[in-house]
PDB file of C-alpha atoms in Angstrom:
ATOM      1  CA  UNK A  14       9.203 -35.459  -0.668  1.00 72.00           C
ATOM      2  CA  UNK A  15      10.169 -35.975   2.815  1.00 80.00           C
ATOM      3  CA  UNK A  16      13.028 -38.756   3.629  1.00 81.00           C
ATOM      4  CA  UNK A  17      11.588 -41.301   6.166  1.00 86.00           C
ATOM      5  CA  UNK A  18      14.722 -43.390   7.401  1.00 86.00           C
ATOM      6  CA  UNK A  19      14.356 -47.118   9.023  1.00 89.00           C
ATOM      7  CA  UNK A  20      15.666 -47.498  12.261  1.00 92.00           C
ATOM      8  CA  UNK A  21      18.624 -49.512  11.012  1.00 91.00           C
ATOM      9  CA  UNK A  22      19.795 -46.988   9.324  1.00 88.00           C
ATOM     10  CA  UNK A  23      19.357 -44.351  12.042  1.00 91.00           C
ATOM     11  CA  UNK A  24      21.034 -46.362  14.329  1.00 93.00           C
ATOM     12  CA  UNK A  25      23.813 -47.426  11.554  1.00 90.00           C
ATOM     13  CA  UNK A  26      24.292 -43.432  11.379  1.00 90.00           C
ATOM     14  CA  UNK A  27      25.044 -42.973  14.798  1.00 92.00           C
ATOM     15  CA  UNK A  28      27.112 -45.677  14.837  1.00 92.00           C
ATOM     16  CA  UNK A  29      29.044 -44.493  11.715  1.00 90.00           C
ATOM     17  CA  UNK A  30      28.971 -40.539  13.295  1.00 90.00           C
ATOM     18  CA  UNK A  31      30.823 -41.963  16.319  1.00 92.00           C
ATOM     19  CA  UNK A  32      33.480 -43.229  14.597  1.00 92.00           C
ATOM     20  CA  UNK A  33      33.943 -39.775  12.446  1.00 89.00           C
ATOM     21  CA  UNK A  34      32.664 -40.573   9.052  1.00 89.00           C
ATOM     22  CA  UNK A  35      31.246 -37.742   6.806  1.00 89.00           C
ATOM     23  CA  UNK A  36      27.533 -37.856   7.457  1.00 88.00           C
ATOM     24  CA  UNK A  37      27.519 -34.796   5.524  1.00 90.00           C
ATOM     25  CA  UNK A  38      28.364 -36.902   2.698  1.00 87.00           C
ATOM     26  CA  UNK A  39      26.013 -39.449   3.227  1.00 86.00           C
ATOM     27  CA  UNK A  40      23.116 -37.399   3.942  1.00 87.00           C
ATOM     28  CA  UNK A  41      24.308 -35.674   0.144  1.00 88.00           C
ATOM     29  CA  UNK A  42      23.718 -39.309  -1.195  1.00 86.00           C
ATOM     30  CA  UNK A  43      20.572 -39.990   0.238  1.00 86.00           C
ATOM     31  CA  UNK A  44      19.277 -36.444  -1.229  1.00 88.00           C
ATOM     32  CA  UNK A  45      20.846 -37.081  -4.295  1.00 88.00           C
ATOM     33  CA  UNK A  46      19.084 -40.318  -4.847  1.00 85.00           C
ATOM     34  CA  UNK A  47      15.713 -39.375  -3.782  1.00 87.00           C
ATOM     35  CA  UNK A  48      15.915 -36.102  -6.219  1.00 89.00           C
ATOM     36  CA  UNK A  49      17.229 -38.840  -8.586  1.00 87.00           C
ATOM     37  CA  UNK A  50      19.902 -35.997  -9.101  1.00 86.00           C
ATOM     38  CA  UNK A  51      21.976 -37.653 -11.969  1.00 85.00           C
ATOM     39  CA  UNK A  52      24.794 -35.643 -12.645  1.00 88.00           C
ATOM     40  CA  UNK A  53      25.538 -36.356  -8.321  1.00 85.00           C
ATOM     41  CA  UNK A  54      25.175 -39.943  -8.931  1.00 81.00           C
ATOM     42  CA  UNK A  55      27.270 -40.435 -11.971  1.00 81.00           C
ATOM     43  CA  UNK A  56      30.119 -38.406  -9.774  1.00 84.00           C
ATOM     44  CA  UNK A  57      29.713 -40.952  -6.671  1.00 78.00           C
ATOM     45  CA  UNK A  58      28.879 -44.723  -8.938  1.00 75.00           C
ATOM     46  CA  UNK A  59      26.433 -46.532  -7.909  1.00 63.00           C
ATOM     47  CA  UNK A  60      27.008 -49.950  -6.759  1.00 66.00           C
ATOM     48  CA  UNK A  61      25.100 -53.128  -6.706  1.00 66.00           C
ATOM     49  CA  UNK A  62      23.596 -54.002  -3.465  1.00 66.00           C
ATOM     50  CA  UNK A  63      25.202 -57.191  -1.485  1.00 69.00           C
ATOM     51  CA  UNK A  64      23.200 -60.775  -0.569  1.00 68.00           C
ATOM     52  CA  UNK A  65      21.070 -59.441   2.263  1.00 63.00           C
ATOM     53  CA  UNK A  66      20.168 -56.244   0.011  1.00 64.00           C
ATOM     54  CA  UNK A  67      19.555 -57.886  -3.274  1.00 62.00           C
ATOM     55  CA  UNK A  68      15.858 -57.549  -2.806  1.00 64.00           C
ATOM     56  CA  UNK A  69      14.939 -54.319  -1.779  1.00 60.00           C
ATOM     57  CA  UNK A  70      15.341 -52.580  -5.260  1.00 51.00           C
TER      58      UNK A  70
END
């Protein structure tokens, strides 16, 4: 399956790369959640999404 990202979140990456976060990490996440890899996601908890995000489960 091939990860198509929004353009919020590219540009929320390069934001985020600038300031010297671990985009390795994140790009583990993303990975993670798409292979629905659950011994990963147990390790790094999921969280609810926030007001703006509520509806795009």
């Amino acid at each position: 399956m091939k990860i198509k990202y929004t353009p919020s979140f590219i540009q929320s990456a390069k934001r985020y790369s600038k300031k010297n976060y671990p985009m390795d990490e994140v790009k583990k996440c993303v990975v993670a959640i798409v292979k629905n890899d659950k011994k990963f996601l147990v390790k790094h908890k999921d969280h609810s999404l926030s007001k703006m995000l509520e509806n795009y489960i």
